[in-house]
Coordinates of C-alpha atoms in Angstrom, one line a residue:
M1 CA -0.2 -0.2 0.1
A2 CA 2.8 2.4 1.0
S3 CA 4.1 2.6 -3.1
L4 CA 0.1 3.4 -4.4
Q5 CA 0.4 5.9 -1.4
C6 CA 3.5 7.4 -2.8
S7 CA 2.3 7.6 -6.5
S8 CA -0.6 9.0 -5.6
Y9 CA 1.9 12.0 -4.0
F10 CA 3.6 12.2 -7.1
L11 CA 0.1 12.5 -9.0
G12 CA -1.3 14.9 -6.8
T13 CA -4.2 12.4 -6.0
N14 CA -7.0 13.7 -3.4
L15 CA -8.8 10.4 -2.8
K16 CA -12.0 10.4 -0.9
N17 CA -14.4 7.9 0.4
H18 CA -17.9 7.9 -1.1
N19 CA -21.5 5.9 -0.5
S20 CA -20.9 2.9 -2.9
N21 CA -24.4 3.1 -3.5
S22 CA -24.6 6.3 -5.3
I23 CA -23.4 5.8 -8.5
F24 CA -26.9 3.9 -8.4
Q25 CA -29.7 6.2 -7.2
C26 CA -28.7 8.8 -9.5
Y27 CA -26.8 9.8 -12.9
S28 CA -24.1 12.8 -13.2
P29 CA -20.7 12.0 -14.1
T30 CA -19.2 13.3 -11.3
S31 CA -20.9 10.6 -9.2
F32 CA -19.6 8.1 -11.4
T33 CA -16.0 8.4 -10.3
K34 CA -16.3 9.9 -6.5
L35 CA -17.0 5.7 -6.2
S36 CA -14.5 5.2 -9.0
S37 CA -11.8 7.1 -7.3
R38 CA -12.6 5.0 -3.7
V39 CA -12.6 1.7 -5.7
S40 CA -9.5 2.0 -7.7
R41 CA -7.7 2.7 -4.3
Q42 CA -8.5 -1.1 -3.0
R43 CA -8.2 -2.4 -6.6
F44 CA -4.9 -1.3 -8.1
L45 CA -2.2 -2.0 -5.2
H46 CA 1.1 -2.0 -7.5
C47 CA 1.1 1.7 -9.5
S48 CA 4.6 2.6 -9.9
L49 CA 6.7 5.3 -8.9
S50 CA 8.3 8.1 -10.8
M51 CA 9.0 11.9 -11.6
N52 CA 7.0 14.5 -13.2
G53 CA 9.4 15.9 -16.0
C54 CA 7.1 19.2 -15.7
E55 CA 9.0 20.2 -12.5
A56 CA 12.3 19.9 -14.0
D57 CA 14.3 22.5 -15.7
H58 CA 13.4 22.3 -19.7
K59 CA 16.5 24.1 -20.4
A60 CA 18.8 21.7 -18.9
P61 CA 19.7 18.6 -21.4
L62 CA 19.9 15.2 -20.1
G63 CA 22.8 13.7 -19.4
T64 CA 21.9 10.6 -22.0
V65 CA 19.3 9.5 -24.3
E66 CA 20.0 6.5 -25.1
T67 CA 18.6 2.8 -27.2
R68 CA 20.1 -0.5 -26.4
S69 CA 19.0 -3.3 -28.2
L70 CA 19.5 -7.0 -27.5
S71 CA 19.3 -10.0 -29.6
T72 CA 16.0 -11.7 -30.3
V73 CA 14.7 -14.1 -28.7
T74 CA 11.3 -16.2 -29.4
S75 CA 8.8 -15.8 -26.6
P76 CA 7.6 -12.8 -24.3
A77 CA 8.9 -14.8 -21.5
A78 CA 12.4 -15.3 -22.7
A79 CA 12.3 -11.7 -23.6
T80 CA 11.4 -10.5 -19.9
E81 CA 14.1 -12.6 -18.1
R82 CA 16.6 -11.0 -20.6
L83 CA 15.5 -7.7 -19.6
I84 CA 15.7 -8.6 -15.9
T85 CA 19.0 -9.3 -16.5
A86 CA 20.0 -6.7 -19.1
V87 CA 18.5 -3.9 -15.9
S88 CA 20.5 -5.8 -13.5
S89 CA 23.5 -5.2 -15.6
L90 CA 22.7 -1.5 -15.7
K91 CA 22.3 -1.4 -11.8
S92 CA 25.6 -2.4 -11.2
Q93 CA 27.3 -0.1 -14.5
P94 CA 25.5 2.7 -14.3
P95 CA 25.7 5.4 -16.9
P96 CA 28.3 8.3 -15.4
F97 CA 25.3 11.1 -15.7
S98 CA 23.1 12.8 -13.1
S99 CA 20.1 13.1 -15.5
G100 CA 19.2 10.8 -18.4
I101 CA 16.4 8.1 -19.9
V102 CA 17.4 4.6 -21.2
R103 CA 15.6 2.0 -23.1
L104 CA 16.3 -1.8 -22.9
Q105 CA 14.6 -3.5 -25.7
V106 CA 14.4 -7.1 -27.1
P107 CA 12.7 -8.2 -30.9
I108 CA 10.5 -11.0 -30.2
D109 CA 10.6 -13.4 -33.0
Q110 CA 6.7 -13.4 -33.5
Q111 CA 3.9 -11.1 -33.8
I112 CA 1.8 -10.8 -30.7
G113 CA -0.8 -8.6 -30.2
A114 CA 0.1 -5.4 -28.1
I115 CA -3.3 -5.3 -26.7
D116 CA -3.2 -9.1 -25.6
W117 CA -0.3 -8.3 -23.6
L118 CA -1.9 -5.6 -22.0
H119 CA -4.7 -7.7 -20.9
A120 CA -2.7 -10.0 -19.4
Q121 CA -0.8 -7.7 -17.4
N122 CA -3.7 -7.7 -14.3
D123 CA -4.6 -4.1 -14.2
V124 CA -0.8 -2.8 -13.5
L125 CA -1.5 1.3 -13.5
P126 CA -0.5 3.6 -15.0
R127 CA -1.2 2.0 -18.2
S128 CA -1.2 3.4 -21.9
F129 CA -2.3 1.8 -25.3
F130 CA -2.1 3.3 -29.2
S131 CA -2.9 1.6 -32.1
R132 CA -2.2 3.6 -35.0
R133 CA -4.7 3.7 -38.1
S134 CA -4.9 1.9 -40.9
D135 CA -4.5 3.6 -44.3
A136 CA -4.5 1.1 -46.5
G137 CA -5.9 2.2 -50.2
R138 CA -5.4 6.1 -49.4
A139 CA -3.2 8.4 -50.8
D140 CA 0.1 9.0 -48.2
L141 CA 0.3 12.8 -48.8
L142 CA 3.2 12.7 -45.8
Q143 CA 5.1 10.2 -47.7
D144 CA 5.0 12.2 -51.2
L145 CA 6.1 15.4 -49.1
A146 CA 9.2 13.1 -47.4
S147 CA 9.8 11.8 -51.1
E148 CA 10.2 15.4 -52.8
N149 CA 12.6 16.0 -50.0
G150 CA 14.6 13.0 -50.7
I151 CA 13.7 11.8 -47.3
G152 CA 12.9 7.8 -47.0
S153 CA 10.7 6.0 -45.2
S154 CA 13.1 3.5 -43.4
D155 CA 11.9 4.4 -39.8
R156 CA 10.2 1.1 -38.8
N157 CA 7.1 1.8 -36.9
P158 CA 5.0 0.0 -34.3
V159 CA 1.4 -1.5 -35.4
S160 CA 0.1 -1.1 -31.8
V161 CA 2.1 0.1 -28.4
A162 CA 1.0 -1.2 -24.9
G163 CA 2.9 0.4 -21.5
I164 CA 2.3 -0.2 -18.1
G165 CA 4.2 2.0 -15.1
S166 CA 5.9 5.0 -15.8
A167 CA 9.6 5.6 -16.2
V168 CA 8.9 9.7 -16.2
F169 CA 5.2 11.2 -16.4
F170 CA 4.0 15.0 -17.4
R171 CA 0.8 16.1 -15.5
D172 CA -0.4 19.5 -14.4
L173 CA -3.6 21.2 -13.6
D174 CA -2.5 24.4 -15.8
P175 CA -2.9 24.5 -19.4
F176 CA -0.3 22.7 -21.1
S177 CA 2.2 25.3 -22.6
H178 CA 5.5 25.9 -24.5
D179 CA 7.6 24.9 -21.4
D180 CA 5.8 21.8 -20.5
W181 CA 6.3 20.6 -24.3
R182 CA 10.0 21.5 -23.8
S183 CA 10.0 19.2 -20.9
I184 CA 8.4 16.3 -22.6
R185 CA 10.9 17.0 -25.2
R186 CA 14.1 17.2 -23.3
F187 CA 13.6 13.1 -23.2
L188 CA 13.4 12.3 -26.7
S189 CA 15.8 12.2 -29.3
S190 CA 15.6 11.2 -33.2
K191 CA 18.4 8.8 -32.1
S192 CA 16.1 7.0 -30.3
P193 CA 12.6 7.0 -32.0
L194 CA 11.0 4.3 -30.0
I195 CA 11.0 6.9 -26.9
R196 CA 8.0 8.2 -26.7
A197 CA 5.6 10.1 -24.5
Y198 CA 2.2 8.7 -24.9
G199 CA -0.6 11.3 -23.6
G200 CA -3.4 13.4 -24.3
L201 CA -5.1 17.4 -23.4
R202 CA -8.3 18.4 -22.4
F203 CA -10.5 19.7 -24.6
D204 CA -10.8 23.0 -23.2
P205 CA -7.8 23.6 -21.3
Y206 CA -9.5 26.4 -19.0
G207 CA -12.4 24.7 -17.8
K208 CA -13.1 23.4 -14.6
I209 CA -11.7 19.6 -14.5
A210 CA -14.6 17.3 -12.8
V211 CA -13.7 14.9 -10.7
E212 CA -13.8 12.0 -12.7
W213 CA -11.3 13.5 -15.1
E214 CA -9.1 14.7 -12.0
Q215 CA -6.1 12.8 -12.1
F216 CA -5.6 13.3 -15.9
G217 CA -5.4 16.5 -15.2
S218 CA -5.0 19.5 -17.8
F219 CA -2.8 17.3 -19.5
Y220 CA -1.1 13.6 -19.2
F221 CA 1.7 12.0 -20.9
T222 CA 3.8 9.3 -20.0
V223 CA 6.6 7.3 -21.1
P224 CA 6.1 3.9 -19.8
Q225 CA 8.4 1.8 -17.8
V226 CA 7.4 -1.5 -19.4
E227 CA 6.4 -1.5 -22.9
F228 CA 5.3 -4.2 -25.5
D229 CA 5.5 -3.0 -29.5
E230 CA 3.7 -4.9 -31.9
F231 CA 5.1 -4.7 -35.2
G232 CA 4.0 -6.4 -38.5
G233 CA 5.6 -10.1 -38.1
N234 CA 7.1 -9.8 -35.0
S235 CA 7.4 -8.0 -31.7
M236 CA 9.3 -6.2 -29.0
L237 CA 9.4 -5.9 -25.2
A238 CA 11.3 -2.9 -23.5
A239 CA 12.1 -1.4 -20.8
T240 CA 13.3 1.7 -19.9
V241 CA 14.5 4.1 -17.0
A242 CA 14.5 7.9 -16.6
W243 CA 16.1 9.6 -13.8
D244 CA 17.3 13.2 -12.9
D245 CA 19.0 13.9 -9.7
E246 CA 17.6 17.5 -9.6
L247 CA 14.3 16.0 -9.0
S248 CA 15.6 13.8 -6.3
W249 CA 15.1 11.3 -8.7
T250 CA 18.2 9.1 -9.1
L251 CA 19.3 6.2 -11.3
Q252 CA 19.3 4.0 -8.5
N253 CA 15.6 4.9 -7.4
A254 CA 14.3 4.4 -11.1
I255 CA 16.1 1.3 -11.5
E256 CA 14.1 -0.1 -7.9
A257 CA 11.1 1.1 -9.2
L258 CA 11.5 -1.0 -12.6
Q259 CA 12.7 -3.8 -10.9
E260 CA 9.3 -3.7 -8.8
T261 CA 6.9 -3.5 -12.2
M262 CA 9.0 -5.9 -14.1
L263 CA 7.9 -8.4 -11.3
Q264 CA 4.3 -8.1 -12.4
V265 CA 4.7 -8.5 -15.6
S266 CA 3.1 -11.7 -17.1
S267 CA 4.4 -13.4 -19.9
V268 CA 1.4 -15.7 -19.8
I269 CA -0.9 -14.1 -23.1
M270 CA -4.1 -15.3 -23.9
R271 CA -5.2 -14.0 -27.5
L272 CA -8.3 -12.2 -27.2
R273 CA -11.1 -13.7 -29.8
R274 CA -13.0 -10.2 -31.1
K275 CA -16.2 -11.2 -30.0
S276 CA -18.5 -9.0 -28.1
L277 CA -18.3 -9.2 -24.1
G278 CA -21.3 -10.9 -22.8
V279 CA -22.5 -7.9 -21.3
S280 CA -25.8 -6.4 -21.1
V281 CA -26.8 -2.5 -20.8
V282 CA -29.1 -2.0 -17.3
S283 CA -30.0 1.8 -17.8
K284 CA -28.8 4.3 -20.1
N285 CA -29.1 8.2 -19.1
H286 CA -28.0 10.8 -21.2
V287 CA -26.7 14.6 -20.3
P288 CA -28.2 16.4 -21.3
S289 CA -31.7 14.2 -22.2
E290 CA -33.3 14.3 -25.2
G291 CA -35.8 17.2 -24.0
A292 CA -33.3 19.4 -23.3
Y293 CA -31.1 18.5 -26.4
Y294 CA -33.7 20.1 -28.7
P295 CA -33.8 23.4 -26.9
A296 CA -30.2 23.1 -26.6
V297 CA -29.8 22.8 -30.6
N298 CA -32.1 25.2 -31.3
S299 CA -30.6 27.8 -29.3
A300 CA -27.6 27.4 -31.4
L301 CA -29.5 27.6 -34.3
E302 CA -30.5 31.0 -33.7
T303 CA -27.3 31.9 -32.3
I304 CA -25.9 30.9 -35.5
K305 CA -28.9 32.6 -37.8
A306 CA -28.4 36.1 -35.5
K307 CA -27.8 39.2 -37.3
N308 CA -24.0 39.8 -38.1
S309 CA -23.3 36.7 -36.0
P310 CA -19.8 35.1 -36.7
L311 CA -20.8 31.7 -35.5
S312 CA -21.4 29.1 -38.7
K313 CA -21.0 25.8 -36.7
V314 CA -21.0 24.6 -33.1
V315 CA -20.4 21.2 -32.0
L316 CA -22.8 19.9 -28.8
A317 CA -21.6 16.9 -27.4
R318 CA -23.4 14.2 -24.7
S319 CA -22.0 12.2 -22.0
S320 CA -24.5 8.7 -21.9
R321 CA -24.0 6.9 -18.8
I322 CA -24.4 3.4 -18.8
I323 CA -24.9 0.8 -16.2
T324 CA -23.9 -2.7 -16.9
D325 CA -25.2 -6.0 -15.3
T326 CA -21.6 -7.1 -15.3
D327 CA -18.0 -6.0 -15.3
I328 CA -16.7 -4.0 -18.3
D329 CA -13.1 -5.0 -18.8
P330 CA -11.9 -1.6 -20.8
I331 CA -9.3 -3.9 -22.5
A332 CA -11.2 -6.5 -23.5
W333 CA -13.7 -3.6 -24.5
L334 CA -11.3 -1.9 -26.4
A335 CA -9.8 -5.4 -28.0
R336 CA -13.5 -5.8 -29.8
L337 CA -13.6 -2.5 -30.8
Q338 CA -10.2 -3.0 -32.6
C339 CA -11.9 -5.9 -34.5
E340 CA -14.1 -3.4 -36.3
G341 CA -11.8 -0.4 -36.5
Q342 CA -9.1 -0.9 -39.1
D343 CA -9.8 2.3 -39.9
A344 CA -9.4 4.0 -36.3
Y345 CA -7.1 4.8 -33.7
Q346 CA -7.5 2.7 -30.8
F347 CA -6.3 4.4 -27.4
C348 CA -6.2 3.8 -23.7
L349 CA -5.1 6.1 -21.2
Q350 CA -5.0 5.3 -17.1
P351 CA -3.4 7.0 -14.8
P352 CA -3.0 5.7 -10.9
G353 CA -6.4 6.1 -9.0
A354 CA -8.6 6.7 -12.4
P355 CA -11.1 5.6 -14.5
A356 CA -9.9 4.4 -18.4
F357 CA -10.0 6.2 -20.9
I358 CA -10.4 4.4 -23.7
G359 CA -11.4 5.5 -28.1
N360 CA -11.8 3.9 -30.9
T361 CA -11.9 7.2 -33.5
P362 CA -11.2 7.6 -36.8
E363 CA -10.2 10.8 -36.9
R364 CA -6.1 12.3 -36.9
L365 CA -5.4 15.5 -35.5
F366 CA -1.9 15.8 -37.3
H367 CA 1.3 13.1 -37.8
R368 CA 4.3 14.8 -38.0
K369 CA 7.6 13.3 -39.8
H370 CA 10.8 15.2 -40.4
L371 CA 9.3 18.4 -42.3
G372 CA 6.3 17.2 -43.0
V373 CA 3.0 17.4 -41.5
C374 CA -0.6 16.0 -42.4
S375 CA -3.9 16.3 -40.9
E376 CA -7.2 15.9 -42.4
A377 CA -11.4 17.4 -42.4
L378 CA -13.9 14.9 -41.6
A379 CA -17.2 15.8 -41.5
A380 CA -20.9 15.1 -41.7
T381 CA -22.3 11.6 -40.9
R382 CA -24.4 8.9 -42.3
P383 CA -25.2 5.0 -41.7
R384 CA -23.8 2.4 -43.8
G385 CA -26.6 0.9 -46.0
D386 CA -27.6 -2.9 -45.6
S387 CA -26.6 -3.7 -48.8
G388 CA -24.2 -2.7 -51.6
A389 CA -26.9 -1.0 -53.7
Q390 CA -28.6 0.9 -50.4
D391 CA -25.1 2.0 -49.1
M392 CA -23.6 4.0 -52.3
E393 CA -27.6 5.5 -52.4
I394 CA -26.5 6.6 -48.7
E395 CA -23.1 7.9 -50.2
R396 CA -24.7 9.6 -52.9
D397 CA -26.7 11.5 -50.8
L398 CA -24.0 12.7 -48.5
L399 CA -22.3 13.8 -51.2
T400 CA -24.9 16.1 -52.4
S401 CA -26.2 17.1 -49.0
P402 CA -26.0 21.0 -48.7
K403 CA -26.1 21.2 -45.2
D404 CA -23.2 18.2 -45.0
D405 CA -21.3 20.4 -47.7
L406 CA -21.2 23.5 -45.7
E407 CA -20.5 21.8 -42.5
F408 CA -17.7 19.5 -44.4
S409 CA -16.2 22.9 -46.3
I410 CA -16.1 24.4 -42.6
V411 CA -14.1 22.3 -41.3
R412 CA -11.7 21.7 -44.2
E413 CA -11.1 25.4 -44.9
N414 CA -10.6 26.4 -41.3
I415 CA -7.9 23.2 -41.0
R416 CA -6.3 24.6 -44.4
E417 CA -5.9 28.0 -43.3
K418 CA -4.4 26.7 -39.8
L419 CA -1.8 25.1 -41.8
K420 CA -0.8 28.1 -43.5
T421 CA 0.1 29.5 -40.5
I422 CA 3.2 26.9 -39.9
C423 CA 3.4 25.2 -43.3
D424 CA 5.1 27.0 -46.4
R425 CA 3.0 25.7 -48.7
V426 CA -0.7 23.2 -47.9
I427 CA -1.8 20.5 -50.2
V428 CA -5.6 19.8 -50.2
K429 CA -6.3 16.1 -51.7
P430 CA -8.9 14.8 -52.7
Q431 CA -11.2 18.1 -52.5
K432 CA -14.2 16.0 -50.7
T433 CA -14.8 12.8 -50.7
V434 CA -16.4 9.6 -48.6
R435 CA -14.6 7.9 -45.9
K436 CA -16.4 4.1 -45.0
L437 CA -16.2 2.6 -41.6
A438 CA -18.0 0.2 -40.0
R439 CA -20.8 1.5 -39.0
V440 CA -20.9 4.8 -40.4
Q441 CA -19.5 7.3 -43.4
H442 CA -18.1 10.4 -43.3
L443 CA -16.9 13.4 -46.1
Y444 CA -13.2 13.6 -46.1
S445 CA -10.5 15.0 -47.3
Q446 CA -6.8 14.9 -46.1
L447 CA -4.3 18.2 -46.2
A448 CA -0.8 18.5 -46.0
G449 CA 1.9 20.8 -45.9
Q450 CA 6.0 21.7 -45.5
L451 CA 7.0 23.0 -41.9
R452 CA 9.0 25.9 -41.2
R453 CA 10.3 24.5 -38.5
E454 CA 11.0 20.7 -37.5
D455 CA 10.8 20.2 -33.9
D456 CA 7.9 22.2 -32.8
E457 CA 4.4 20.1 -32.6
F458 CA 3.7 22.6 -29.6
D459 CA 2.9 25.2 -32.5
I460 CA 1.2 22.5 -34.6
L461 CA -0.9 21.8 -31.9
T462 CA -1.7 25.1 -31.4
A463 CA -2.9 25.7 -34.6
L464 CA -4.9 22.8 -35.1
H465 CA -6.4 21.8 -32.0
P466 CA -9.4 22.0 -31.5
T467 CA -10.6 21.6 -35.2
P468 CA -13.9 22.8 -36.1
A469 CA -14.8 19.2 -37.0
V470 CA -15.1 18.7 -32.4
C471 CA -15.5 22.8 -31.5
G472 CA -16.9 25.1 -34.1
C473 CA -16.4 27.8 -36.5
P474 CA -15.1 30.5 -35.3
V475 CA -13.1 28.7 -32.7
E476 CA -13.3 30.7 -29.8
E477 CA -17.5 31.8 -30.2
A478 CA -17.9 28.1 -30.6
R479 CA -15.7 27.2 -27.1
L480 CA -17.8 30.1 -25.3
L481 CA -21.2 28.8 -26.8
I482 CA -20.4 25.2 -25.6
K483 CA -19.3 26.2 -22.2
Q484 CA -22.8 28.3 -21.8
I485 CA -24.9 25.2 -23.4
E486 CA -23.4 22.2 -22.3
S487 CA -23.8 20.8 -18.7
F488 CA -20.6 18.5 -18.6
D489 CA -17.0 18.3 -18.3
R490 CA -15.6 17.2 -21.7
G491 CA -12.1 16.3 -20.2
M492 CA -10.0 14.9 -23.0
Y493 CA -13.2 14.2 -25.0
A494 CA -12.3 15.8 -28.5
G495 CA -8.7 16.6 -27.5
P496 CA -5.7 15.3 -28.6
V497 CA -4.8 11.8 -27.7
G498 CA -1.4 10.3 -29.1
F499 CA 2.4 10.6 -28.8
F500 CA 5.4 12.9 -29.0
G501 CA 8.4 11.5 -30.3
G502 CA 12.0 12.4 -31.5
G503 CA 11.6 11.2 -35.2
E504 CA 7.8 12.0 -35.2
S505 CA 4.6 12.3 -33.5
E506 CA 1.0 11.3 -34.3
F507 CA -2.1 12.8 -32.3
S508 CA -5.9 11.4 -33.2
V509 CA -8.9 13.4 -31.9
G510 CA -10.0 11.9 -29.1
I511 CA -13.8 11.2 -30.3
R512 CA -15.8 8.0 -30.0
S513 CA -14.4 7.2 -26.4
A514 CA -15.5 6.1 -23.3
L515 CA -14.8 6.8 -19.6
V516 CA -15.0 2.8 -18.0
E517 CA -14.1 1.6 -14.5
K518 CA -14.6 -1.9 -13.8
G519 CA -17.8 -2.8 -11.7
L520 CA -19.0 0.5 -12.3
G521 CA -20.1 1.2 -16.0
A522 CA -19.2 3.7 -18.2
L523 CA -19.2 7.0 -19.5
I524 CA -19.7 7.3 -23.4
Y525 CA -19.1 10.8 -24.9
A526 CA -20.3 11.7 -28.6
G527 CA -21.0 15.2 -30.6
T528 CA -22.2 16.6 -33.9
G529 CA -22.0 19.4 -35.8
I530 CA -24.8 22.0 -35.5
V531 CA -25.0 24.4 -38.9
S532 CA -27.7 26.2 -40.6
G533 CA -30.2 23.9 -41.7
S534 CA -30.0 21.3 -39.1
N535 CA -32.8 19.7 -37.4
P536 CA -32.8 18.7 -33.4
S537 CA -34.1 15.0 -34.5
S538 CA -31.6 14.3 -36.9
E539 CA -28.6 15.3 -34.4
W540 CA -29.9 12.9 -31.9
N541 CA -30.3 10.2 -33.8
E542 CA -26.7 10.8 -34.8
L543 CA -25.4 10.9 -31.5
E544 CA -27.2 7.2 -30.8
L545 CA -25.7 5.8 -34.3
K546 CA -22.3 6.9 -32.9
I547 CA -22.6 5.6 -29.6
S548 CA -23.9 2.1 -31.2
Q549 CA -20.2 0.6 -31.7
F550 CA -19.7 0.9 -28.0
T551 CA -23.1 -0.4 -26.8
K552 CA -23.4 -3.0 -29.6
S553 CA -20.2 -4.6 -28.9
L554 CA -21.4 -5.6 -25.1
E555 CA -23.2 -9.1 -26.4
H556 CA -21.0 -12.1 -25.8
E557 CA -17.6 -12.4 -23.9
P558 CA -14.7 -12.9 -25.7
A559 CA -13.1 -16.1 -25.6
L560 CA -9.0 -16.4 -25.3
Q561 CA -6.9 -18.6 -26.6
P562 CA -3.1 -19.1 -25.7
I563 CA 0.0 -17.5 -27.2
N564 CA 2.8 -19.8 -27.4

């Protein structure tokens, strides 16, 4: 219990006991995590210690940033043993620096799902997961830019990454600043491209943080202590130590904390069959309710149509609280979503003492590699058809709808203008097409540009977040209206979720997401864009369609298959 208390100290945890029945008596996002904090404290007893990198001098370079690769093994168990030995060697022969970060990595000669590995780790917190989207069949504008500049694509990227523990984390209650970004950048290097900080930012950094989002802060990033990387054809297990004597976190402290975490690592990995979870939804409540949502949409439309109003679009979101008959395992749920989400990013962030924030988002905020950066416009929604002919008919309706074209054009042109502020030139290709997902289809376009400076993702984040697709246009006017109308905290819903790396960085938009805790149900988030011509009933139906990927995946228990 001592380690948990120390971890709570580092994260600024303020946990209180609450009536365990309150969650079932009434619904509010707050009641969800008042109980969640207490239950999490009892369940997760092996939270790892680390340092908050935001407290360091971001101007002081680390003594070393390095990756040490060990020889290939044939199984996760062999990789774990090899890492344990390597960590012991590092302890006996420490680098001669007062600060640094060292990654030890062992290739595994078989492909194992990173999410399967994470599911085997028995709820060790903190934990993280990020799975890149498959862009097969779509033009790669970022690679086109790299080719023009004579840059090859030799970097080998993981398909998915899972992590437990925290070698170093970055968290604050104040909005994410340039100094915070430099604090993260201090631990990264293009020579160690797989040392990455995974995490996310709040949608509104200036809004009051509700209790269910407290442990995430205004932003939260972590470099995992133990990380499992899934590649096409093989895998890799890695262990990372980070230290800074100025923060009273020495290499000795870091190694001992890593060794404690390594003792929790399980090499008995079972493959999750991507079936539904065998969970029934007992009740579902929305904030706002349908009765309150219609007037909210009408109020937004009045503002948009008002004389001299600069507002052309606002995105109104909804928080849906579901209670289930049995526990929801957030990692198993995410694995089920991943099954139908090859054209989407999957993510999980769970700091100590917090619910798991999971998502299956189709939308990229940006991907930066060298001097190239790409983003995309994604807006307007229709269901998929029951047949090929019906699907094509729905697609034609989406492409020819004036209301949807207006909503999409606002998003695309706004992103184009934002990219112009940080890029020498911007490419848009195609101008408009349809992006088809498992259950829905959207209007879509790619945008890419040539950055003026390679290493400042803070400028990219500042320019692109929030996009009109999740906020509105103009952004500040839309944000103010959202504050007036919405009665819940979005937290990291619709915020940037992804990773910073020395070689490249990539962020999704945290939509199609949920906050979930075993035994406590979940909060599912969704939003719709309101423009002139929007209809409250149609927008409500769109919200139902968007959360259906979550609710329809809770029917059958996923069976397990052993991985040799």
